[in-house]
Amino acid sequence: MSEGNLRIRVFGMLRNYSDRDGYIDLGGVNRSHLEVRTLKDVVKEYFKLNHPDFDSELINECAIANQSEVLQSHAPIGIQDEIAILPPVCGG
Amino acid sequence: MLDIRVSDEPIHLSSINWESLSREDCGAGNSFFGMVRNRNHGRDVSAVAYDAFVPLAEKTLQEICNEAFSQFGSKGSIFIRHRTGKLQVGELSVVIVVHTPHRDEAFKVCRYVIEELKVRVPIWKKEFYTDGETEWLKGHALCSHADVES
């Protein structure tokens, strides 16, 4: 019941590969057993398949977050949460 | 009191209501302004675009401000504006204004906020160069912060 298309927001350099609204669509993903570390594997596979010019190992340096916190590697991906993938930051 | 906003609204020092930021129990004020520089790592820069995950950026800035007050034993007010969108050379990208009871913590709190902002707040910077090329700047990974705190 938690199977469905998973769209995640992307920022920074990953926007080069997103749609106009800043999302990438990972396709059908079962969110009920998805953790941050396994989501990263899904994202890496997405880039290998769709954007082979992108070094997918850079995903290892990205964080996964919802709107209120950066999630730890073993954290589950909530069914309702909007999920974002955050490259290394450099504000200011 | 914290007044924090990350937005595409241009920052003009003349539009800041400085008197409203001060408090009767604060005898010191300190501020930091960041603006777009015309040269970085040997390349001529014409503009910078800032991207941000706004809700998490503003929440993280609140956490940083509270940490600063806690760490330096102070109370007071902090006003922060950070830009998103494309900025030309010379435009203000970030403004931090701190008011505290004494000068020592005003300097320390202001310094703490800008240093932590640069490594913890989900904001990204893309430089536009005069030769027509662009580049997203490398930064600090947030995943290590999340796992260290577990």
XYZ file of C-alpha atoms in Angstrom:
242
model
C 0.000 0.000 0.000
C 2.997 2.266 0.405
C 4.256 1.464 -3.096
C 4.242 4.444 -5.396
C 6.258 6.902 -7.367
C 8.779 8.571 -5.130
C 9.637 12.151 -6.044
C 12.365 13.811 -4.074
C 13.458 17.428 -4.025
C 16.985 18.178 -5.043
C 19.163 21.244 -4.569
C 22.468 22.741 -5.582
C 24.392 20.857 -8.248
C 21.664 18.199 -8.417
C 19.286 20.780 -9.871
C 21.142 20.297 -13.140
C 19.301 16.957 -13.361
C 15.864 17.852 -11.958
C 12.578 18.844 -13.542
C 11.588 22.508 -13.599
C 10.117 22.263 -10.096
C 13.349 20.882 -8.626
C 12.360 17.220 -8.289
C 13.620 13.905 -9.601
C 11.212 11.003 -9.998
C 12.626 7.708 -8.769
C 9.710 5.662 -10.087
C 7.950 2.924 -8.163
C 9.468 2.502 -4.710
C 8.107 0.717 -1.656
C 8.534 3.281 1.099
C 7.464 1.013 3.944
C 10.922 -0.555 4.352
C 12.980 2.304 3.009
C 15.740 3.815 5.129
C 18.046 6.710 4.359
C 20.952 4.463 3.405
C 18.823 2.334 1.071
C 17.238 5.443 -0.451
C 20.746 6.634 -1.300
C 21.322 3.388 -3.183
C 18.084 3.967 -5.104
C 19.202 7.494 -5.963
C 22.604 6.260 -7.102
C 20.975 3.713 -9.392
C 18.691 6.442 -10.741
C 21.672 8.562 -11.717
C 23.613 5.648 -13.202
C 20.638 4.813 -15.392
C 19.418 8.286 -16.331
C 22.484 10.500 -16.076
C 25.595 8.382 -16.670
C 27.655 11.573 -16.992
C 27.042 12.267 -13.279
C 29.424 10.679 -10.775
C 26.828 8.823 -8.714
C 29.334 8.213 -5.915
C 28.839 11.884 -5.023
C 25.485 10.813 -3.568
C 27.470 9.359 -0.657
C 28.328 12.937 0.343
C 24.683 14.042 0.259
C 22.297 14.107 3.199
C 18.665 13.054 3.172
C 16.240 15.373 4.958
C 12.621 16.232 5.464
C 11.433 19.787 6.075
C 12.429 19.772 9.722
C 15.614 17.727 10.047
C 18.518 15.966 8.404
C 17.873 12.245 8.773
C 20.394 9.768 10.142
C 21.531 6.911 7.939
C 19.356 4.278 9.609
C 16.223 6.464 9.809
C 13.097 5.233 8.019
C 11.638 7.273 5.187
C 8.178 8.382 6.299
C 5.302 7.653 3.972
C 3.947 11.203 4.098
C 7.186 13.108 4.337
C 8.483 15.287 1.554
C 12.035 14.045 1.141
C 14.970 16.087 -0.086
C 18.514 15.193 -0.972
C 21.042 17.798 0.092
C 24.512 18.092 -1.457
C 27.312 19.596 0.661
C 26.312 23.141 1.654
C 28.070 26.476 1.182
C 25.886 29.385 2.203
C 26.918 32.847 3.258
C 14.130 37.309 20.108
C 14.986 35.761 16.763
C 13.980 37.264 13.412
C 15.168 34.928 10.647
C 14.246 34.838 6.988
C 15.707 33.117 3.928
C 14.096 34.532 0.793
C 14.545 36.023 -2.645
C 13.746 39.476 -1.295
C 16.665 41.867 -1.911
C 18.454 43.029 1.231
C 18.965 46.781 1.595
C 20.622 48.113 4.719
C 18.505 51.238 4.454
C 15.334 49.171 4.808
C 16.375 47.560 8.096
C 14.661 49.107 11.110
C 17.783 49.215 13.273
C 16.120 50.791 16.294
C 13.550 47.999 16.467
C 16.346 45.421 16.761
C 17.829 46.873 19.936
C 16.645 45.991 23.435
C 16.779 47.926 26.668
C 18.735 45.126 28.359
C 21.318 45.002 25.553
C 24.221 47.417 25.601
C 26.089 45.960 22.637
C 25.342 45.375 18.993
C 27.401 43.591 16.360
C 26.684 42.912 12.720
C 28.031 40.913 9.798
C 27.353 41.605 6.118
C 28.210 39.196 3.328
C 28.182 40.339 -0.274
C 29.031 38.935 -3.688
C 32.734 39.295 -4.512
C 34.027 39.780 -8.057
C 36.760 37.154 -7.845
C 36.995 33.673 -6.339
C 39.776 31.070 -6.643
C 41.401 33.075 -9.409
C 38.289 33.411 -11.560
C 36.378 36.578 -12.373
C 32.846 36.325 -10.994
C 29.925 38.225 -12.518
C 27.110 36.897 -10.323
C 26.146 34.252 -7.760
C 22.896 32.287 -7.495
C 21.817 30.966 -4.097
C 19.608 27.912 -3.725
C 18.079 26.949 -0.356
C 15.820 24.394 1.293
C 14.027 27.247 3.018
C 12.038 25.572 5.839
C 15.015 23.535 7.010
C 17.412 26.445 6.513
C 15.352 28.740 8.726
C 14.916 26.022 11.366
C 18.648 25.278 11.392
C 19.432 28.973 11.781
C 17.100 29.116 14.793
C 18.964 26.162 16.327
C 22.320 27.822 15.684
C 21.155 31.075 17.313
C 19.894 29.250 20.392
C 23.183 27.331 20.617
C 25.084 30.609 20.414
C 23.123 32.174 23.259
C 23.527 29.006 25.299
C 27.245 28.625 24.590
C 28.179 32.197 25.406
C 25.818 32.592 28.340
C 23.978 35.402 26.752
C 20.509 36.589 25.904
C 19.438 39.184 23.400
C 18.240 39.318 19.826
C 19.463 38.080 16.468
C 18.245 39.298 13.090
C 19.214 37.259 10.011
C 18.398 37.702 6.335
C 19.871 35.372 3.694
C 19.187 35.693 -0.003
C 18.119 33.144 -2.546
C 18.126 33.734 -6.286
C 20.664 35.399 -8.537
C 22.734 38.272 -7.153
C 25.106 40.592 -8.954
C 28.570 41.504 -7.678
C 28.272 43.815 -4.662
C 24.778 42.726 -3.660
C 24.193 41.656 -0.061
C 23.771 37.902 0.351
C 23.536 37.719 4.129
C 23.032 40.097 7.045
C 23.364 39.132 10.710
C 22.674 41.647 13.476
C 23.217 40.612 17.100
C 22.295 42.511 20.238
C 23.495 41.282 23.653
C 24.030 42.820 27.077
C 27.827 43.137 26.643
C 30.246 43.519 23.724
C 32.212 40.314 24.232
C 29.251 38.028 23.630
C 27.970 40.225 20.797
C 31.177 39.514 18.847
C 31.218 35.828 19.806
C 27.565 35.161 18.998
C 27.803 36.921 15.633
C 30.950 34.990 14.693
C 29.445 31.689 15.801
C 26.294 32.234 13.726
C 28.091 33.030 10.453
C 30.647 30.224 10.858
C 27.977 27.617 11.616
C 25.742 28.966 8.853
C 28.429 28.217 6.304
C 28.758 24.544 7.275
C 25.301 23.506 8.521
C 22.546 25.471 6.792
C 21.112 23.966 3.577
C 22.078 26.754 1.202
C 24.061 26.354 -2.022
C 25.972 28.763 -4.208
C 26.443 28.753 -7.975
C 28.999 31.119 -9.427
C 28.666 32.748 -12.843
C 31.989 33.703 -14.398
C 32.755 36.465 -16.856
C 33.887 33.865 -19.432
C 30.343 32.454 -19.496
C 30.985 29.319 -17.450
C 29.146 28.430 -14.239
C 29.964 26.190 -11.280
C 28.211 24.976 -8.131
C 30.699 25.470 -5.312
C 31.879 22.558 -3.213
C 30.820 22.643 0.411
C 30.384 20.800 3.679
C 28.532 17.481 3.845
C 25.521 17.463 6.179
C 25.257 13.673 6.439
C 28.205 13.497 8.824
C 26.503 16.011 11.153
C 23.352 13.866 11.288
C 25.206 10.680 12.079
C 27.528 12.252 14.641
C 24.506 13.493 16.600
C 22.963 9.995 16.801
